[in-house]
mmCIF file of C-alpha atoms and ligand atoms in Angstrom:
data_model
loop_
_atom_site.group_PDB
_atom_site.id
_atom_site.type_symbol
_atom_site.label_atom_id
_atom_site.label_comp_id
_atom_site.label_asym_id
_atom_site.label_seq_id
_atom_site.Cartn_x
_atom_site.Cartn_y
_atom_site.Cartn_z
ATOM 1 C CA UNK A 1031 -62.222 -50.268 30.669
ATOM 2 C CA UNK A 1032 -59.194 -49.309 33.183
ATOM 3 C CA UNK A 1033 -55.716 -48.094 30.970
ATOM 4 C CA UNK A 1034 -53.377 -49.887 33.227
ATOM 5 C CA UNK A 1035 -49.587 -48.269 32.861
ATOM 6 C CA UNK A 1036 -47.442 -51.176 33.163
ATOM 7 C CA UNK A 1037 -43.284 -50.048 33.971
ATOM 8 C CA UNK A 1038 -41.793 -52.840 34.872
ATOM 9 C CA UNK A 1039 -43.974 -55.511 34.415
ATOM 10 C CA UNK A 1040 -44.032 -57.421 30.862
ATOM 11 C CA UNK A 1041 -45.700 -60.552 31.685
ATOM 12 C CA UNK A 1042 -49.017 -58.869 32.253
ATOM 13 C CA UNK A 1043 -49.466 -56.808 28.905
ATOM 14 C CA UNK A 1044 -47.865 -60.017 27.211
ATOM 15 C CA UNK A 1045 -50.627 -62.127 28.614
ATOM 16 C CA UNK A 1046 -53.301 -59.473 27.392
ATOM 17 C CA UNK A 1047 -51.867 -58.993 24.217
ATOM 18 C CA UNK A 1048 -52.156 -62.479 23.297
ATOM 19 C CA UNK A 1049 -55.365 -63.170 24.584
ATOM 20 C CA UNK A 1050 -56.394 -60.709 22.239
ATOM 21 C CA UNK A 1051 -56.719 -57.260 23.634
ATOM 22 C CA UNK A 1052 -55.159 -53.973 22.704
ATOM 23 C CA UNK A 1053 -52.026 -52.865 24.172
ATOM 24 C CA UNK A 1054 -49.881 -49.625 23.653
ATOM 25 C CA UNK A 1055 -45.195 -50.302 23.740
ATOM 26 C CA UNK A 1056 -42.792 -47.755 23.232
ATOM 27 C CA UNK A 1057 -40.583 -47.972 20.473
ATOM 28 C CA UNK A 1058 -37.492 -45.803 19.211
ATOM 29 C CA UNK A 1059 -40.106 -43.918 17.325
ATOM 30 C CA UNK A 1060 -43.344 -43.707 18.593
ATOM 31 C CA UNK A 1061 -45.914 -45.234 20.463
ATOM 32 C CA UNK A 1062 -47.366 -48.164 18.601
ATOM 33 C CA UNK A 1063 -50.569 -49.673 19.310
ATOM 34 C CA UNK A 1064 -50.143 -53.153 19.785
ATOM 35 C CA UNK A 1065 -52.260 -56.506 19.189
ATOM 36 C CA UNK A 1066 -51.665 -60.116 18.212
ATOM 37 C CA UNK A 1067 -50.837 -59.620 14.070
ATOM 38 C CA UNK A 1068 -52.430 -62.955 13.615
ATOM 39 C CA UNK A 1069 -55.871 -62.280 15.761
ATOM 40 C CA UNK A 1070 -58.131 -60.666 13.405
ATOM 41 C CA UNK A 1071 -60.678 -59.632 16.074
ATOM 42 C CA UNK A 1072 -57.765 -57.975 17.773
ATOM 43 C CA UNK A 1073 -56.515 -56.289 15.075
ATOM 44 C CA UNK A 1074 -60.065 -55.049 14.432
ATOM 45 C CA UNK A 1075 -60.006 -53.463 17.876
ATOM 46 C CA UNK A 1076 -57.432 -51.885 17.120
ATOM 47 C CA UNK A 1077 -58.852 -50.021 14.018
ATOM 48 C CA UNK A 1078 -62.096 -48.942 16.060
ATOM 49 C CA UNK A 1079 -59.541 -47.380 18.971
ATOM 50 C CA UNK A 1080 -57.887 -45.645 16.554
ATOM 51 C CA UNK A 1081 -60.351 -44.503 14.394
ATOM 52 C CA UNK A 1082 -58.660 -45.256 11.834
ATOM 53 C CA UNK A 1083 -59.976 -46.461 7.594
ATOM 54 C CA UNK A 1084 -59.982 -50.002 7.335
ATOM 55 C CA UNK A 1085 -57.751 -49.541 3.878
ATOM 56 C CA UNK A 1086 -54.806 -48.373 5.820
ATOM 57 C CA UNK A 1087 -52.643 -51.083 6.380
ATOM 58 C CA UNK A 1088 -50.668 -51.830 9.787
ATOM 59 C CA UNK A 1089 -46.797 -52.788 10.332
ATOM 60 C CA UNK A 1090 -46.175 -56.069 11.697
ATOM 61 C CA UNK A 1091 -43.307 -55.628 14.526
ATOM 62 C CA UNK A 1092 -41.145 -58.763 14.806
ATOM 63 C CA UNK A 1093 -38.071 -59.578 17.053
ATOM 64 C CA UNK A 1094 -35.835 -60.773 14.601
ATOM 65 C CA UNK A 1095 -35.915 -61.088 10.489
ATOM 66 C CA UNK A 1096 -36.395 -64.884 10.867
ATOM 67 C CA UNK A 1097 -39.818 -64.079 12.524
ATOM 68 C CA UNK A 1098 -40.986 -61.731 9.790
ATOM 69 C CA UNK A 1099 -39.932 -64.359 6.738
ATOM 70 C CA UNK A 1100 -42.665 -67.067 8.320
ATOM 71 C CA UNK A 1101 -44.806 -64.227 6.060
ATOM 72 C CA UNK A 1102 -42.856 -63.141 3.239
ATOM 73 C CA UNK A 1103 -43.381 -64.601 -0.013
ATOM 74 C CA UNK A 1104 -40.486 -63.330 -1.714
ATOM 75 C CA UNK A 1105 -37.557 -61.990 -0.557
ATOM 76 C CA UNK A 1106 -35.613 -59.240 -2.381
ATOM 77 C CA UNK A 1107 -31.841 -59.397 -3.213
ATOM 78 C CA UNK A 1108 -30.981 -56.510 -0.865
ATOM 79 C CA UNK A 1109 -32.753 -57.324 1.691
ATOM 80 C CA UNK A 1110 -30.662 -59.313 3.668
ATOM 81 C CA UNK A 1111 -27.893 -56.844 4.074
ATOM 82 C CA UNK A 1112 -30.384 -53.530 4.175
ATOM 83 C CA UNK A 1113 -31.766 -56.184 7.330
ATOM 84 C CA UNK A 1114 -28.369 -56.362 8.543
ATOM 85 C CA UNK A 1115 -27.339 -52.629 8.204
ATOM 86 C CA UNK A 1116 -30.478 -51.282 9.457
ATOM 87 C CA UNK A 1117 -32.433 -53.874 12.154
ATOM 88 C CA UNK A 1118 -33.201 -53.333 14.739
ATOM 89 C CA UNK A 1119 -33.882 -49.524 13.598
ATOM 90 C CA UNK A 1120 -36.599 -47.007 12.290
ATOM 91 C CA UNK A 1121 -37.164 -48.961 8.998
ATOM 92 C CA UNK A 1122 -40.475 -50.911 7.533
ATOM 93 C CA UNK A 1123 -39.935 -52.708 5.295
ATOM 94 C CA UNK A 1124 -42.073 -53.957 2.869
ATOM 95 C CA UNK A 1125 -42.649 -57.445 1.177
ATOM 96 C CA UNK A 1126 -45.206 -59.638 -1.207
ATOM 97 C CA UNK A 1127 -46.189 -62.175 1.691
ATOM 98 C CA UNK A 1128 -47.367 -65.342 1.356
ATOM 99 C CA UNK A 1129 -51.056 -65.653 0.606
ATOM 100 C CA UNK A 1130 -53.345 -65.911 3.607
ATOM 101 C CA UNK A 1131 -50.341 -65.876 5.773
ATOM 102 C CA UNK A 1132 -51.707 -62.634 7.898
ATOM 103 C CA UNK A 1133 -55.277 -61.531 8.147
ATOM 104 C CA UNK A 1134 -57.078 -59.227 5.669
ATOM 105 C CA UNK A 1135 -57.490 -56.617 8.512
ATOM 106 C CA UNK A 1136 -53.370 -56.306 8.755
ATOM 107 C CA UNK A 1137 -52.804 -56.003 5.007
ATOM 108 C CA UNK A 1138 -55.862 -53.616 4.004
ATOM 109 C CA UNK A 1139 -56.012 -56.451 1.188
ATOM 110 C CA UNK A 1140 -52.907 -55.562 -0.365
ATOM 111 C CA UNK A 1141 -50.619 -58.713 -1.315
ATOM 112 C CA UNK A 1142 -47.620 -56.925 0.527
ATOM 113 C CA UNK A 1143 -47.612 -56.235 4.284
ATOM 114 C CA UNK A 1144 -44.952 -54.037 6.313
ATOM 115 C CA UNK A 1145 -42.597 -55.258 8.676
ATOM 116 C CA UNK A 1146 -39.881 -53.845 11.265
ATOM 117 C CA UNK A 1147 -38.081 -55.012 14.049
ATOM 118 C CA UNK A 1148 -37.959 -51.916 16.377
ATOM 119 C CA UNK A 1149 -34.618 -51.037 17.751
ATOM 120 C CA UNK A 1150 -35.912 -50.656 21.710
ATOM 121 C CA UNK A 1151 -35.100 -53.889 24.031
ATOM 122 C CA UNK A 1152 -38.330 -53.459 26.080
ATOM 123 C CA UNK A 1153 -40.429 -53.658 22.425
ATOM 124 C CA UNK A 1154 -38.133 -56.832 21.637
ATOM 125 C CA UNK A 1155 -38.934 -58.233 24.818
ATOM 126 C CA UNK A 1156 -42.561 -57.891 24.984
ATOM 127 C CA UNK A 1157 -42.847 -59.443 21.194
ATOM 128 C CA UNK A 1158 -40.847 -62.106 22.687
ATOM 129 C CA UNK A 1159 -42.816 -62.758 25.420
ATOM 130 C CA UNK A 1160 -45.991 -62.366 23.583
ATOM 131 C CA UNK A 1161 -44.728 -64.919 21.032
ATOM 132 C CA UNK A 1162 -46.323 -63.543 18.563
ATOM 133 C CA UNK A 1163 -46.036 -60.549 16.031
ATOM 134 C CA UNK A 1164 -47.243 -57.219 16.714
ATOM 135 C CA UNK A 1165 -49.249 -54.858 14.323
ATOM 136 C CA UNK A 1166 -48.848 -51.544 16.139
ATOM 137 C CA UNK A 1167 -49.938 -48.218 13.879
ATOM 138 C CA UNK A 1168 -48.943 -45.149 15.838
ATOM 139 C CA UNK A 1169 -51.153 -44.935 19.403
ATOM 140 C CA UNK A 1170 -52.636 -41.842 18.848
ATOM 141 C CA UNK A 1171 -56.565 -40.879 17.567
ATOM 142 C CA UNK A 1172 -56.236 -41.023 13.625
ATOM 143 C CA UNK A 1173 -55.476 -37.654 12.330
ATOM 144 C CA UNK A 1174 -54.021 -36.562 15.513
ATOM 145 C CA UNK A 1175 -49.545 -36.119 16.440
ATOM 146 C CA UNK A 1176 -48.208 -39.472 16.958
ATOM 147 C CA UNK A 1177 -47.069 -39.710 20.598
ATOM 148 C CA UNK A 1178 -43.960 -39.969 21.829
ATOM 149 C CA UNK A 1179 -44.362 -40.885 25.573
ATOM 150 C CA UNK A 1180 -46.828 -42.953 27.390
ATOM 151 C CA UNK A 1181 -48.980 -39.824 28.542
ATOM 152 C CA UNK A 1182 -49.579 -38.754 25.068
ATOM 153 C CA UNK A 1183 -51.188 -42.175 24.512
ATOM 154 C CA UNK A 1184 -53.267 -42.249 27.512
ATOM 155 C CA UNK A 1185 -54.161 -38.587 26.944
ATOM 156 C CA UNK A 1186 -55.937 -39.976 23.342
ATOM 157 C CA UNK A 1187 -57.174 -43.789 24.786
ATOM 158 C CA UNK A 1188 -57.217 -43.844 28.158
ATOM 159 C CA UNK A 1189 -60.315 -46.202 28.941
ATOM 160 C CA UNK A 1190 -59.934 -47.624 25.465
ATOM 161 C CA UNK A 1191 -56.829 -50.421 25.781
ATOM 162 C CA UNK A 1192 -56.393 -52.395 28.165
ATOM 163 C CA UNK A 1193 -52.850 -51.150 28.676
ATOM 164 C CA UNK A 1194 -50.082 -48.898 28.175
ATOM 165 C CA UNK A 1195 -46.328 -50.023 28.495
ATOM 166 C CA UNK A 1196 -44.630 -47.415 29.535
ATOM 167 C CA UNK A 1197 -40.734 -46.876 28.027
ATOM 168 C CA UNK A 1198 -40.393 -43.006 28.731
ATOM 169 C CA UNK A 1199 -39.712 -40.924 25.810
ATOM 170 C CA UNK A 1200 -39.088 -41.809 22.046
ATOM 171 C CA UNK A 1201 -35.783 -41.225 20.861
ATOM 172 C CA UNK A 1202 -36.389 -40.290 17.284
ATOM 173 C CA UNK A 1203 -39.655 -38.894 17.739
ATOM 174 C CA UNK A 1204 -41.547 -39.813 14.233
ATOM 175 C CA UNK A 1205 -42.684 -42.480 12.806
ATOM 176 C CA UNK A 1206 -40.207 -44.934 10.588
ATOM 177 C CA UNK A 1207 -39.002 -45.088 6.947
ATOM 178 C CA UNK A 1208 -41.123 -47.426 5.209
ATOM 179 C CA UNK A 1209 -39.444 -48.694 2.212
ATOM 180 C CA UNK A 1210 -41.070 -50.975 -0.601
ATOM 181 C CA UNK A 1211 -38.856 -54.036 -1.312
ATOM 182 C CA UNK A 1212 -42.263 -56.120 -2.612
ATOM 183 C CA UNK A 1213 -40.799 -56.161 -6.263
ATOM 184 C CA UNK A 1214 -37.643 -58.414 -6.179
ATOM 185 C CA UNK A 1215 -37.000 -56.820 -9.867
ATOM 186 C CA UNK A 1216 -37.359 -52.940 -9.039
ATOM 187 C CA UNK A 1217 -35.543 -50.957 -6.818
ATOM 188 C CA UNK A 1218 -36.147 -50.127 -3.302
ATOM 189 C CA UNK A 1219 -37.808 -46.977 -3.344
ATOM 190 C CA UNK A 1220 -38.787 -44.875 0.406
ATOM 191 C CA UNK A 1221 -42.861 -44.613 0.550
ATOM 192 C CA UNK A 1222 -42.217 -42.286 3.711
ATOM 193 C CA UNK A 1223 -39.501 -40.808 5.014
ATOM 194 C CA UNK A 1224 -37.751 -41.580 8.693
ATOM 195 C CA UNK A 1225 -34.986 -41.371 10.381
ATOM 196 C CA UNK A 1226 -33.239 -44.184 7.995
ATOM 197 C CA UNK A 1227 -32.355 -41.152 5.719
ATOM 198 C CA UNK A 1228 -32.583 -41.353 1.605
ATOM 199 C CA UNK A 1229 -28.960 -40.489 1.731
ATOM 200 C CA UNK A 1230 -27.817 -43.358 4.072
ATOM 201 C CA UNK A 1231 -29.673 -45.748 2.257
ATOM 202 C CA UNK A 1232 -27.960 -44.352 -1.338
ATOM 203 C CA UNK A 1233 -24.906 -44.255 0.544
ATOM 204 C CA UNK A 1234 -25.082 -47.586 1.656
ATOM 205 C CA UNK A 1235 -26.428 -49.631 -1.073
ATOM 206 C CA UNK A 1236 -24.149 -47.595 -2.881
ATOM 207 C CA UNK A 1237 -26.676 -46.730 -5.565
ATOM 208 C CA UNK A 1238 -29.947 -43.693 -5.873
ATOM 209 C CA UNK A 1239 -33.126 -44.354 -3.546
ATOM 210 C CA UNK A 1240 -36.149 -43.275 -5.361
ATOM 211 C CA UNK A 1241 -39.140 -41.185 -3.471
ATOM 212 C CA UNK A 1242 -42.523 -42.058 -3.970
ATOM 213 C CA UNK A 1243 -44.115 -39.856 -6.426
ATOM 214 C CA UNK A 1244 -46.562 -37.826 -4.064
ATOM 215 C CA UNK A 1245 -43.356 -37.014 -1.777
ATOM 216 C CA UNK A 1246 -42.412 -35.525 -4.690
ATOM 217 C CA UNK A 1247 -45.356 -34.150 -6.102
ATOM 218 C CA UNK A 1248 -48.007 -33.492 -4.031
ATOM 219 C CA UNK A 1249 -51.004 -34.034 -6.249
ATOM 220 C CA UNK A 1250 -49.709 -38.024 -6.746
ATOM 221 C CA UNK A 1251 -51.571 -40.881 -5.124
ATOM 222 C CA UNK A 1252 -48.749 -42.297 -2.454
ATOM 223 C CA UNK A 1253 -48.249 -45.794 -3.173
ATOM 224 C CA UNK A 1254 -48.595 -46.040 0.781
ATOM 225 C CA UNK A 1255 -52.351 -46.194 2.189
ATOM 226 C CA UNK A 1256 -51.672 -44.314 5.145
ATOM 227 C CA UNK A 1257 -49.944 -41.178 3.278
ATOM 228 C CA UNK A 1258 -53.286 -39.757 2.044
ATOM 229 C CA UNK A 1259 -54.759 -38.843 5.087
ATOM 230 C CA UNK A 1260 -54.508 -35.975 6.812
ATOM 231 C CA UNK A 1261 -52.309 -36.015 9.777
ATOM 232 C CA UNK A 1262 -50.425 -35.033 13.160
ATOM 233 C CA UNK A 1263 -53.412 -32.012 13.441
ATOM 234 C CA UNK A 1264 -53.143 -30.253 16.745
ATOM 235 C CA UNK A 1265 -56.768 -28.834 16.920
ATOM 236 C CA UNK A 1266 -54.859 -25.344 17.005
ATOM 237 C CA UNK A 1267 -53.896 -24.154 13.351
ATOM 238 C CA UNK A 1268 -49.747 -24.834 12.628
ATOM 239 C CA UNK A 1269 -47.922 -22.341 10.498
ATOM 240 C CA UNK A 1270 -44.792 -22.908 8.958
ATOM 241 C CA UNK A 1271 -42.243 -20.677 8.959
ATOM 242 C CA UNK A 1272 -38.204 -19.932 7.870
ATOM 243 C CA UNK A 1273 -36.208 -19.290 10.719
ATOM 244 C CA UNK A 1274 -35.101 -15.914 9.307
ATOM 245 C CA UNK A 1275 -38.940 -15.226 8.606
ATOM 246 C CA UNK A 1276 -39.564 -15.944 12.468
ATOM 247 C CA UNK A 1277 -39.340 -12.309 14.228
ATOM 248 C CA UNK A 1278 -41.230 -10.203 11.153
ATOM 249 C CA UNK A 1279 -44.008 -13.253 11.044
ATOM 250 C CA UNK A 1280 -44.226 -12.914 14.757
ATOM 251 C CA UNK A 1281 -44.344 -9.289 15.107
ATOM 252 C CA UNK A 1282 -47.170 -9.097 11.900
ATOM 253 C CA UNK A 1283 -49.177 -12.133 13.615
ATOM 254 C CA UNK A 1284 -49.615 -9.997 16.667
ATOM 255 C CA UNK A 1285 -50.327 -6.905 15.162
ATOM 256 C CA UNK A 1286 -53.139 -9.144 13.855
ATOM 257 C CA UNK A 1287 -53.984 -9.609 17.217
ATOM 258 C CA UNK A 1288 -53.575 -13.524 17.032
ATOM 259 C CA UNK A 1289 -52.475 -15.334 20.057
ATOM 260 C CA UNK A 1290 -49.227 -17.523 19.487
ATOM 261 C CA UNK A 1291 -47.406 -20.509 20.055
ATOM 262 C CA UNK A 1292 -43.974 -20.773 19.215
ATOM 263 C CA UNK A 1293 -42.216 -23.992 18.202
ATOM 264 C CA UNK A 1294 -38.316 -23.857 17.428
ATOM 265 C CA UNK A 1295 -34.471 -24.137 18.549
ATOM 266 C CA UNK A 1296 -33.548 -22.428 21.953
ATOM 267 C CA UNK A 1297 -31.519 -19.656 19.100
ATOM 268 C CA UNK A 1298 -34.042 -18.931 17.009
ATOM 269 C CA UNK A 1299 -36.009 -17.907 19.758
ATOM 270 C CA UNK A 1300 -33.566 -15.394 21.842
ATOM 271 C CA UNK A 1301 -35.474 -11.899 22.019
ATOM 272 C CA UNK A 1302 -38.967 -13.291 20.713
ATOM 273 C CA UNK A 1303 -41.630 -12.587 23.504
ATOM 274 C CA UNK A 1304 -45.380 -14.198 22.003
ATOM 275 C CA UNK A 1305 -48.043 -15.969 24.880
ATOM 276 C CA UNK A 1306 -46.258 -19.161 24.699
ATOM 277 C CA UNK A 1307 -43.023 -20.271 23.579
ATOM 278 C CA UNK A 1308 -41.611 -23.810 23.155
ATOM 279 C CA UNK A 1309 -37.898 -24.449 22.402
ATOM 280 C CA UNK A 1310 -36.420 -27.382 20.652
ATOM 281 C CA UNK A 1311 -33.523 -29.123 23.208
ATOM 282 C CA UNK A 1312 -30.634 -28.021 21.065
ATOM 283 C CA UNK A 1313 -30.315 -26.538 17.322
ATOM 284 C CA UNK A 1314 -29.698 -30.158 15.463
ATOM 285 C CA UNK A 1315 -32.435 -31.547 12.855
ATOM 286 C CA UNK A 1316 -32.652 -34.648 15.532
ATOM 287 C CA UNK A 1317 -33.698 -32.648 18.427
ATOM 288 C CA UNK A 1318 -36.177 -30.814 16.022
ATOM 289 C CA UNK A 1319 -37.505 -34.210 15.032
ATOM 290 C CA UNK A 1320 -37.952 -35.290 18.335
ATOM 291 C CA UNK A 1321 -39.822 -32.819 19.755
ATOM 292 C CA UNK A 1322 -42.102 -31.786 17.161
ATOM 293 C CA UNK A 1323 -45.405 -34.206 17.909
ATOM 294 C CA UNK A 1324 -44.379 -33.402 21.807
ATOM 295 C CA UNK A 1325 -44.507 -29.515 21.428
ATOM 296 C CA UNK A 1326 -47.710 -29.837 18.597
ATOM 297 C CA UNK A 1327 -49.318 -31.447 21.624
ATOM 298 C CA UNK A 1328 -47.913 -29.701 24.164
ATOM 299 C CA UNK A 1329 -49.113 -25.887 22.389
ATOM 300 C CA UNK A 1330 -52.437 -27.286 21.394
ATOM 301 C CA UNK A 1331 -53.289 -27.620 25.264
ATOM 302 C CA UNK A 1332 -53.008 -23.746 25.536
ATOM 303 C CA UNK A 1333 -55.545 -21.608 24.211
ATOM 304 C CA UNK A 1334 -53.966 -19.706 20.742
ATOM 305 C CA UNK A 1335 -54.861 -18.870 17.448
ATOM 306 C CA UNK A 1336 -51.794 -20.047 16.144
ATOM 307 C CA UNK A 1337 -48.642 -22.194 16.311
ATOM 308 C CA UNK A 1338 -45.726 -21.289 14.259
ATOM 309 C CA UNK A 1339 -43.329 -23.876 13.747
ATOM 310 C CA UNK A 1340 -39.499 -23.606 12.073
ATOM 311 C CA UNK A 1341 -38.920 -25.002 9.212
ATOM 312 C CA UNK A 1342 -35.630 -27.033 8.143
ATOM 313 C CA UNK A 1343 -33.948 -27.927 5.050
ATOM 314 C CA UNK A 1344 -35.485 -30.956 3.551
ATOM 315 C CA UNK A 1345 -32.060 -33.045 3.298
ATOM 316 C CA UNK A 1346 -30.923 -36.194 5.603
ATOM 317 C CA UNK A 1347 -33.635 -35.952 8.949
ATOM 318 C CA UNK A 1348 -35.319 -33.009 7.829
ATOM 319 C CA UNK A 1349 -36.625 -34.956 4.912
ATOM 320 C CA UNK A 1350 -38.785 -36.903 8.187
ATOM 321 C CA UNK A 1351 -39.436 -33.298 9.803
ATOM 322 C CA UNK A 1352 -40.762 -31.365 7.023
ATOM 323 C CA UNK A 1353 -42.944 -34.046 5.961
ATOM 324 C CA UNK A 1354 -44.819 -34.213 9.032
ATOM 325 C CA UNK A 1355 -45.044 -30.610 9.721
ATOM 326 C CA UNK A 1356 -45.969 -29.346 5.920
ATOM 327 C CA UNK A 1357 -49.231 -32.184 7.092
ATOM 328 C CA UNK A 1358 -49.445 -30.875 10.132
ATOM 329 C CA UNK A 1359 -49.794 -26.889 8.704
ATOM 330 C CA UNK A 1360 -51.538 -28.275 5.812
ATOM 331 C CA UNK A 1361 -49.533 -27.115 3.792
ATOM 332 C CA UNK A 1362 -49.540 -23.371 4.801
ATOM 333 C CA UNK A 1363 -46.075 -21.195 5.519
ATOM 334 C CA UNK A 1364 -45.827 -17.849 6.447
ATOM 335 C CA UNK A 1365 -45.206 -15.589 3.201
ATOM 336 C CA UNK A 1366 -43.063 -12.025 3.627
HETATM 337 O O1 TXA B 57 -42.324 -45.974 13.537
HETATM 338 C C1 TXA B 57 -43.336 -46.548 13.134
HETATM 339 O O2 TXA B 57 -43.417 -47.051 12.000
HETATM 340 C C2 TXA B 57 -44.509 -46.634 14.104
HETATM 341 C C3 TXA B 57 -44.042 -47.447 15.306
HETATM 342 C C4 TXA B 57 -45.119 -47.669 16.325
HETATM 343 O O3 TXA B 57 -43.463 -48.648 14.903
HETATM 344 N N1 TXA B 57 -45.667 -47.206 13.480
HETATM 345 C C5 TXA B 57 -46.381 -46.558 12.518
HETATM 346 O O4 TXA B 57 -47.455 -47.243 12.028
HETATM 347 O O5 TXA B 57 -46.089 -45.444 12.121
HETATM 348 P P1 TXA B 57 -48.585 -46.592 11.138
HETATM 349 O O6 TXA B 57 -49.611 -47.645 11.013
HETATM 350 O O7 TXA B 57 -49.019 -45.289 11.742
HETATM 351 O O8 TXA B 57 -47.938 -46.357 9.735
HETATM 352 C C6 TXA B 57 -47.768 -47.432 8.827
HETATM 353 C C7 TXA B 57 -47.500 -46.891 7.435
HETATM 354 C C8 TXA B 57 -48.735 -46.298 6.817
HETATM 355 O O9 TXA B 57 -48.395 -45.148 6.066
HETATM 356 C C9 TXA B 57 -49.219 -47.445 5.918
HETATM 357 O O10 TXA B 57 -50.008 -47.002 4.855
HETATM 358 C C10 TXA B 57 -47.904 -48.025 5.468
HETATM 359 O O11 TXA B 57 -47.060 -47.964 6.595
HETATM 360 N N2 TXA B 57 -48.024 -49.439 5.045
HETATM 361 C C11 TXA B 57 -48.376 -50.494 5.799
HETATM 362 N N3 TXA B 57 -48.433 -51.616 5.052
HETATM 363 C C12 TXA B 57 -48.128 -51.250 3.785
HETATM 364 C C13 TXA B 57 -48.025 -51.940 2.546
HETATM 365 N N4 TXA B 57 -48.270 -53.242 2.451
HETATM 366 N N5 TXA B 57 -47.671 -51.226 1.447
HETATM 367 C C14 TXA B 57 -47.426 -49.901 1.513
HETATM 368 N N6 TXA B 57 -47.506 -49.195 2.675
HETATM 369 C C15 TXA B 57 -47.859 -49.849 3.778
HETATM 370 MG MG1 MG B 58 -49.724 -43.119 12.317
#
């Protein structure tokens, strides 16, 4: 099958998506891989381009709230004004839906499904034009850094989707908050963490946002499918390390005589000199965020040993950026 890149035109992928084939959109976040939510065989395509377990449930990506209630069963108290606050935006949200309502394949068999309107008028447009809802997990191979511009995602499935819509680079750079409202009684508690920060949430709602236990502790089962498995892997082994740990780890590493990648702001990497070094486009937590997946892809083209990425504190955004690169090191930081 030909991966046709599609700029401008959004009648074409529109047309493919709803007769049922598998089509990549940009969003604020990532890339999603998009088919008709309500097409099972579609959304089955999906899952065999992706590689991904059948018990990992998909988002459904709808232009407006009213779209996404067709589904929902019940809706909880705050949902309405979290909608209001925080959609269009980088935040899933997720409800009991009514029974039957969306295919098996979309749910994983769960009585709750995800939803989110992304905040990205091309993405808006398409689901418009499409007239239906979207599922659209992240368009990379499973296991692999989410991509954040259209050549990531042909790079993983070129001559597997019919088509890539093409909305240059992600703003935020990983993938949404998804945050369980499915219990009208209980609290709305973050199952991964985004760019819809814990603390603007709390601030907000004007009352404390729970984490998931396995954010917490690592050895919980997440109450989201999709946080057991490993993830954003560059082939190339990632490091962590603290920025003030960064010249000592880097001098040790090549005394080892491992080749390196470096991943980290433009300052913390004045005066380091390893075989390849990638710099972050300014100091702030967003720009870190952003270009994490793109420089874990990016370094895993070259041929090192090892990529050693900055760490940041895990408050506001860096909540979102040290959860994907502790996954992406497996865990692993450089020790003094
Ligand atoms: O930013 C994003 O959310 C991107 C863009 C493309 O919109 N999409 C994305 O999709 O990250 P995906 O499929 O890679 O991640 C969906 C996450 C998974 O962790 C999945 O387990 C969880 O949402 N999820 C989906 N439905 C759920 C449900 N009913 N209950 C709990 N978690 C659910
Ligand atoms: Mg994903």
């Amino acid at each position: 099958m030909d991966t046709i890149i599609y700029k401008q035109d959004l009648a074409t992928p529109a047309q493919l998506l709803k007769s049922g084939q598998v089509v990549a959109f940009p969003t604020e976040t990532v890339y999603g891989l998009g088919a008709n939510a309500l097409d099972k065989e579609a959304v089955k395509q999906v899952f065999a381009v992706k590689g991904r377990p059948s018990d990992n449930p998909l988002i459904v990506h709808v232009e407006s709230f009213e779209q996404a209630k067709k589904y929902i069963q019940t809706i909880h108290p705050l949902a309405e004004k979290i909608v209001q606050q925080f959609w269009p935006g980088p935040l899933t949200l997720i409800f009991e839906i009514i029974p039957g309502s969306l295919p098996q394949e979309v749910t994983g068999g769960l009585t709750t499904a995800a939803f989110r309107m992304p905040n990205a008028k091309l993405t808006l447009d398409l689901i418009h034009q499409a007239g239906v809802p979207l599922v659209g997990p992240s368009a990379n191979t499973s296991g692999k850094p989410s991509p954040t511009c259209a050549g990531h995602v042909y790079h993983d499935l070129q001559g597997k989707i019919a088509g890539i819509v093409d909305g240059g680079n992600c703003q935020v750079g990983v993938e949404s908050t998804v945050l369980d409202l499915s219990n009208p009684e209980a609290a709305p508690m973050i199952l991964r963490p985004g760019a819809i920060t814990r603390e603007m949430l709390a601030d907000f709602l004007d009352m404390e946002i729970l984490l998931d236990k396995h954010l917490v502790k690592e050895s919980e089962t997440p109450k989201s499918p999709g946080m057991k498995y490993k993830h954003y892997s560059p082939n190339t082994p990632v490091m962590m390390v603290q920025p003030e740990n960064l010249a000592k780890a880097v001098a040790d590493l090549k005394a080892q005589g491992k080749k390196l990648g470096l991943l980290a702001s433009p300052k913390q990497l004045v005066g380091l000199n390893t075989e390849l070094v990638l710099a972050y486009e300014d100091e702030s937590v967003e720009a870190a965020t952003k270009g994490l997946f793109a420089g874990l892809r990016a370094l895993d083209e070259q041929d090192l040993d090892l990529i050693l990425v900055t760490t940041t504190a895990e408050t506001g955004l860096g909540q979102a950026y040290m959860n994907r690169l502790k996954k992406a090191a497996a865990q692993k930081i450089y020790e003094v």
